[in-house]
Coordinates of C-alpha atoms in Angstrom, one line a residue:
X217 CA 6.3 13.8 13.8
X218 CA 7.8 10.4 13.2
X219 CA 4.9 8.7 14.7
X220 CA 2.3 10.9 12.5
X221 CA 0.7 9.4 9.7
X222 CA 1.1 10.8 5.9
X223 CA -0.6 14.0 5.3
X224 CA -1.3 14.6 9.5
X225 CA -2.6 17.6 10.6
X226 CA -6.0 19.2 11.4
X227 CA -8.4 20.7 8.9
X228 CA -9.1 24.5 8.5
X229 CA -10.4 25.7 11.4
X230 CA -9.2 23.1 13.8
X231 CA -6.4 23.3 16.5
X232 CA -3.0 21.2 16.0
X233 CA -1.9 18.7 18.8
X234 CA 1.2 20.7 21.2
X235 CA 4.5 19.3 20.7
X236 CA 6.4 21.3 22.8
X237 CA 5.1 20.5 26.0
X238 CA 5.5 23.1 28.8
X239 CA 7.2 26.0 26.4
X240 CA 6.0 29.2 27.4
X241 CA 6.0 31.0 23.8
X242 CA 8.6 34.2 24.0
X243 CA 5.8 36.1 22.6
X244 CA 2.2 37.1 22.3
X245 CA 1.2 39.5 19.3
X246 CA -2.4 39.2 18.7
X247 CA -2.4 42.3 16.8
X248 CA 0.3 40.5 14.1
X249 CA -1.1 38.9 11.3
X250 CA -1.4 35.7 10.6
X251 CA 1.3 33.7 9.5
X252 CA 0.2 31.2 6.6
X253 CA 3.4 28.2 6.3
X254 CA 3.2 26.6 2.9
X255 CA 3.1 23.2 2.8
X256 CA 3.6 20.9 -0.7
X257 CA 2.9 17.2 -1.5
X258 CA 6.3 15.6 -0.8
X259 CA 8.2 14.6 2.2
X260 CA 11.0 17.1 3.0
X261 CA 8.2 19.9 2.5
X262 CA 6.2 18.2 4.9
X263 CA 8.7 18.4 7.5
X264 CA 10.0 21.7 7.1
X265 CA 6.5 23.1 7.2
X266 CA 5.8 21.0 10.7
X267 CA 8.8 22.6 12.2
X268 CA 8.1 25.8 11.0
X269 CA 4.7 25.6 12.6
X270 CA 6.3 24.6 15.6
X271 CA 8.6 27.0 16.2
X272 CA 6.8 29.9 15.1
X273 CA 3.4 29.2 16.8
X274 CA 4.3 27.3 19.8
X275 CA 8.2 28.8 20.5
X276 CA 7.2 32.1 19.2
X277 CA 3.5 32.7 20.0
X278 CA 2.3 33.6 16.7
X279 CA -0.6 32.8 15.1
X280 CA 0.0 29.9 12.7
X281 CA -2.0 27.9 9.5
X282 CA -1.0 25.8 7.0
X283 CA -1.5 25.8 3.5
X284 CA -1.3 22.6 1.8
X285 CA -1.0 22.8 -2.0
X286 CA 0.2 19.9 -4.4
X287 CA 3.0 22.0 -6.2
X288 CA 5.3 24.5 -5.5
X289 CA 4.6 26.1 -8.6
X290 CA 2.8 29.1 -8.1
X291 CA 4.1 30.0 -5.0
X292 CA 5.2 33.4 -5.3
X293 CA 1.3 33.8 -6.7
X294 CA 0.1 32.9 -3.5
X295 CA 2.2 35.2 -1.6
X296 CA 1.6 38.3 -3.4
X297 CA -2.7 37.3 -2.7
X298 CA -0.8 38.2 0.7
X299 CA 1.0 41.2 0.0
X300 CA -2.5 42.8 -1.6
X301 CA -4.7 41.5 1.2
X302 CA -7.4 43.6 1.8
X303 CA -7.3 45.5 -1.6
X304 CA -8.4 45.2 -5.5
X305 CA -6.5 44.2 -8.0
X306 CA -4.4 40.8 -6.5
X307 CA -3.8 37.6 -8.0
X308 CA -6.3 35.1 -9.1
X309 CA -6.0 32.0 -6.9
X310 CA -7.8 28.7 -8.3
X311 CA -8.7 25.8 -6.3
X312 CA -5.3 24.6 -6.6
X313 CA -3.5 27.0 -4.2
X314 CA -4.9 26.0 -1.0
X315 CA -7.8 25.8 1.2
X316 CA -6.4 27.5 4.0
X317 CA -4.9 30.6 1.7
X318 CA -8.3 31.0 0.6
X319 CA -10.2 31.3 3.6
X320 CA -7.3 34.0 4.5
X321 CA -8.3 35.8 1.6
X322 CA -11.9 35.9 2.0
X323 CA -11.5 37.5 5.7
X324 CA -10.4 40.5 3.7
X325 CA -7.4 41.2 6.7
X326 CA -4.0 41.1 6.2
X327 CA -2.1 38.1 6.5
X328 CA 1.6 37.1 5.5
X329 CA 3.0 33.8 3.9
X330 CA 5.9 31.8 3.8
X331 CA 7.3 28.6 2.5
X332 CA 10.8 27.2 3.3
X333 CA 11.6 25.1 0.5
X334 CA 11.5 26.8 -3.1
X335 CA 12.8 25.3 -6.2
X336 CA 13.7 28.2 -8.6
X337 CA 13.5 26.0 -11.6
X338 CA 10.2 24.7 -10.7
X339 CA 8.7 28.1 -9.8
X340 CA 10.5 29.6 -13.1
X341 CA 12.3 32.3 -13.8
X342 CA 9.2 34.5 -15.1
X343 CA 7.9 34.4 -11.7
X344 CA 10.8 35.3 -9.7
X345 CA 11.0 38.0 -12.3
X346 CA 7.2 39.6 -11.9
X347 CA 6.7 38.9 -7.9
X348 CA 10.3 39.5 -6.5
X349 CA 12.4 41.7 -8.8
X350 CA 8.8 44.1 -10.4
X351 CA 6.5 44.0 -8.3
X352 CA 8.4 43.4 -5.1
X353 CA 5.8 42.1 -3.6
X354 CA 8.1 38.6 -2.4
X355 CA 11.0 38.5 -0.7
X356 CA 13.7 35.9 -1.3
X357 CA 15.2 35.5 2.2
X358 CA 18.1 32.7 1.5
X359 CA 19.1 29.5 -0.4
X360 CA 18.1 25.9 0.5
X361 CA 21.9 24.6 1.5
X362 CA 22.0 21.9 -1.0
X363 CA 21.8 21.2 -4.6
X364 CA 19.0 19.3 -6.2
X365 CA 18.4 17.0 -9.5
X366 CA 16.1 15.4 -11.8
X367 CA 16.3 12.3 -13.7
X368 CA 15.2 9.5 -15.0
X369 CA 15.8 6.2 -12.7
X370 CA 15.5 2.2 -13.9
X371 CA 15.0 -0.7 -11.6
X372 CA 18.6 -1.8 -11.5
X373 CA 17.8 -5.2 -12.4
X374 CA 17.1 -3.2 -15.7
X375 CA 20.7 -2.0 -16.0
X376 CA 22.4 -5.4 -15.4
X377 CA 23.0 -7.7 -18.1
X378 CA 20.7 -8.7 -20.3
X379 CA 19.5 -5.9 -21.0
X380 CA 21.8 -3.0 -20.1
X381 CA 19.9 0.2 -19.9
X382 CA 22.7 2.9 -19.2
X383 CA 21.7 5.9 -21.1
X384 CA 18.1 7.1 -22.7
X385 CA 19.0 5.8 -26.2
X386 CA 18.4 2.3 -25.1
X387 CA 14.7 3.3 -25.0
X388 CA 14.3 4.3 -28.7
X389 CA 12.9 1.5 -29.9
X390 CA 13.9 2.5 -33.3
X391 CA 17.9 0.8 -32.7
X392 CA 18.1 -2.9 -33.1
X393 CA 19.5 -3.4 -29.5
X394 CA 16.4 -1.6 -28.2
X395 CA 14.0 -3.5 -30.2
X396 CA 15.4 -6.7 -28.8
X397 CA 15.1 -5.2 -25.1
X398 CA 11.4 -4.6 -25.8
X399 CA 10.6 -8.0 -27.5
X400 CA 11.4 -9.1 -24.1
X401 CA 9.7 -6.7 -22.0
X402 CA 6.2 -7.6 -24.0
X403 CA 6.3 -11.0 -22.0
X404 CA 6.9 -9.4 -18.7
X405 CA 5.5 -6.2 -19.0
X406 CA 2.0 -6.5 -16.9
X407 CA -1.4 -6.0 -18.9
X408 CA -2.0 -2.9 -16.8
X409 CA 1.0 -1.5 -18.0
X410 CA -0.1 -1.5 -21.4
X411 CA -1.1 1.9 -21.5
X412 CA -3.3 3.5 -24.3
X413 CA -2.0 6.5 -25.1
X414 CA -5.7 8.1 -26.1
X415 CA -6.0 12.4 -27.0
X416 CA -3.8 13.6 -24.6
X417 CA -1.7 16.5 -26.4
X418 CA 0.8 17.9 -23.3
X419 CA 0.7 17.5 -19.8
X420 CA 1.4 21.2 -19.2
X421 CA -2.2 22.1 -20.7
X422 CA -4.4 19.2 -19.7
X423 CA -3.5 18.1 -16.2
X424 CA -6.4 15.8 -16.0
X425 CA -4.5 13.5 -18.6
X426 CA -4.0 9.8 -17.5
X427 CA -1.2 9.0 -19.8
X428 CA 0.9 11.0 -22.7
X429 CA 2.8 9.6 -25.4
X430 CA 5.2 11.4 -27.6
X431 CA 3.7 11.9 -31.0
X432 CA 6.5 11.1 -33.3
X433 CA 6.0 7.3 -32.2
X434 CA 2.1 7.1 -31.9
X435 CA 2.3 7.0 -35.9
X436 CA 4.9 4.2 -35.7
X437 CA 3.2 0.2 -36.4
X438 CA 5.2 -1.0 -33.6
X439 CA 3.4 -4.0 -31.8
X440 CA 5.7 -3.5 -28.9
X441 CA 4.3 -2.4 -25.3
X442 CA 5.4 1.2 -24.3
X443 CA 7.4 1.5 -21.2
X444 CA 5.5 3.3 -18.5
X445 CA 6.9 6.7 -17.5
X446 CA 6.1 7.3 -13.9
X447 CA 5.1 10.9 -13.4
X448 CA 3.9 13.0 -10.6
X449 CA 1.6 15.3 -12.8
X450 CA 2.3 19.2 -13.0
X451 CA 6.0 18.4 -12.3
X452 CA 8.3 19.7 -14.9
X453 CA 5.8 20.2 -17.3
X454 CA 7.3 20.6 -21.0
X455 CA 10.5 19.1 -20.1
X456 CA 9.6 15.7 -20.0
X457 CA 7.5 15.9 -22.9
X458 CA 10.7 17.3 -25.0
X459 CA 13.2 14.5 -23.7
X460 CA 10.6 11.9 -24.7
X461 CA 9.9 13.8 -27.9
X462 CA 13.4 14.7 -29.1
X463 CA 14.7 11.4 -28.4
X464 CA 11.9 9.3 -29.8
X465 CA 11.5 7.4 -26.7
X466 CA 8.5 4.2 -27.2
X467 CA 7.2 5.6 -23.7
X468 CA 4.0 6.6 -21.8
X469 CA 4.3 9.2 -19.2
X470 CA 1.5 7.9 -16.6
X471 CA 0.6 11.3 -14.8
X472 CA 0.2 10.3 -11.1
X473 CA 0.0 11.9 -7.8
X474 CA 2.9 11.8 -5.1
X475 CA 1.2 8.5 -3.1
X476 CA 0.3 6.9 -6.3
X477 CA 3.8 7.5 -7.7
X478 CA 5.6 5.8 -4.1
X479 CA 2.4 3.1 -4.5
X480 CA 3.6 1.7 -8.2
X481 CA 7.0 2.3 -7.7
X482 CA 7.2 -0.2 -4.9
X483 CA 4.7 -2.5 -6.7
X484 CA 6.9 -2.7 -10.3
X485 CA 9.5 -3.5 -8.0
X486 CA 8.0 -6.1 -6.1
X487 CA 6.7 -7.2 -9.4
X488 CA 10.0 -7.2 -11.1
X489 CA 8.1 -4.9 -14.1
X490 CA 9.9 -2.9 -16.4
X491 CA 9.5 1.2 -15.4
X492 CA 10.8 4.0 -16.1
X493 CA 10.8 6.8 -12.9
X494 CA 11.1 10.7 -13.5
X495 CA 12.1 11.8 -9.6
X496 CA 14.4 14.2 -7.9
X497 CA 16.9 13.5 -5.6
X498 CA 17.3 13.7 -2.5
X499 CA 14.6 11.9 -2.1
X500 CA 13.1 9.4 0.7
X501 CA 11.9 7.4 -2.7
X502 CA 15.1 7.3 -4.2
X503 CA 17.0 6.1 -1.5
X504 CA 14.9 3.3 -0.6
X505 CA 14.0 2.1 -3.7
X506 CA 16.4 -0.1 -5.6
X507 CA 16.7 2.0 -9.2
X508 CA 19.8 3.2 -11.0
X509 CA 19.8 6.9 -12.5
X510 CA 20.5 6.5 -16.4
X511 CA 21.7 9.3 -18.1
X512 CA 21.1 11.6 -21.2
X513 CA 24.0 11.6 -23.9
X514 CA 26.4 14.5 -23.3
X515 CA 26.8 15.7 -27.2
X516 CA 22.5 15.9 -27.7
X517 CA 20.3 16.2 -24.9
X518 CA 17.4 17.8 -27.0
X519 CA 15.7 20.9 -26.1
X520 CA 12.4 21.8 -24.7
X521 CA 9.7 22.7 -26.9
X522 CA 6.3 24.1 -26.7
X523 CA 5.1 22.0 -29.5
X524 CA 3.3 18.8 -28.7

């Protein structure tokens, strides 16, 4: 695994490499179904799917794919498409939901699916509700053993004197201290980074966005360059258009996939460009990258909306 490079793994169809040389598998079912191990975009997904596969195919002797979508939302979707294999009325799957889950479907035979790592608040709370506790067509087998969060994160230069950027209200550009921090980000902040914030109404309804902007400040006649949000795109949609709404922040959320996201982090860095990053931790990203978490005021942290 360590040696294996991002996103290894055969296609559909094709047979993985053996890692556990010389292990008789304990079992042989052919007559079980299939066994379909979600796999998402980021790293700790990655590996708990690869040692899944390992120890259920090659320990266990059953038959194994993986399913490689970008998000974990929409999971318990694709594992009630297994529940009503083989009959009418199961969920609609889009080209999002894997290419490996799709060609399980189309066999018309029953097949099962599981993923290891599910993030309740991600997946939401209407979908526990219809697949687990209605329909009972998924089964919640445990916890994940640890406690995750989300956040925004600075490049720590940006929190050191001059500029001092501890908590979100230092990125309204409508306070004095702000505007000062942003007159001096326009001479640093890279011409690429000057992002145009063009039709794009909410990254929960139109995922092929580029770049959203909050719309109370696209009216503003500020000069000043926005600070570029950093994204992954379909990740906590709605919230992060509420903190930057509620707030007023004079940002850009620039929608970008998990590789893109690692890519421009390390390049601001090396750049010494102003960012702003929306990540969870733990993280491989977070640890390795040199940002400080800032932090939402206590008394008013804004609510989501489903307004723009």
């Amino acid at each position: 695994l360590a040696g294996a490079p991002q996103g290894a793994g055969p296609a559909v169809g094709q047979v993985w490499p053996t890692c556990l040389e010389g292990v008789t598998p304990q079992l042989s079912k052919p007559s079980v179904p299939k066994l379909l191990v979600e796999e998402g975009s980021w790293e700790s997904s990655k590996l708990v799917a690869a040692i899944l596969r390992i120890l259920l195919q090659e320990h266990l002797g059953y038959d194994v794919a993986v399913n490689r979508v970008h998000s974990v939302r929409g999971t318990f979707r694709r594992a009630a498409a297994a529940a009503a294999a083989g009959a009418s009325g199961g969920p609609v799957l889009t080209d999002k939901d894997g290419e490996a889950l799709h060609e399980a479907v189309a066999t018309g035979r029953r097949f099962n699916y599981v993923t290891a790592e599910v993030w309740p608040n991600t997946v939401g709370i209407e979908a526990i509700d219809e697949y687990v506790v209605l329909r009972e067509q998924v089964r919640l087998a445990g916890q994940l053993g640890y406690r995750g969060r989300t956040g925004f994160y600075v490049p720590s230069w940006l929190s050191d004197a001059p500029y001092l950027v501890q908590i979100y209200f230092a990125l309204n550009a409508s306070n004095a201290a702000a505007r000062a921090l942003f007159e001096h980000l326009k001479t640093e902040l890279p011409e690429e980074l000057n992002v145009d914030c063009g039709a794009c109404r909410s990254l929960l309804a139109e995922t092929s966005c580029e770049a959203w902007c909050p719309p109370s400040t696209r009216a503003s006649n500020l000069t000043l360059p926005r600070v570029p949000l950093l994204h992954i795109g379909g990740y906590d949609p709605g919230t992060v258009e509420a903190i930057l709404e509620n707030n007023g922040f004079h940002m850009a959320a620039i929608l970008l996939d998990v590789a893109a996201q690692k890519a421009a982090v390390e390049k601001y860095l090396r750049e010494r460009a102003p960012f702003v990053l929306y990540m969870w931790e733990p993280s491989p990203l977070i640890a390795k990258s040199d940002v400080t978490r800032i932090f939402l005021p206590v008394s008013d942290c804004g609510a989501p909306s489903s307004a723009e």
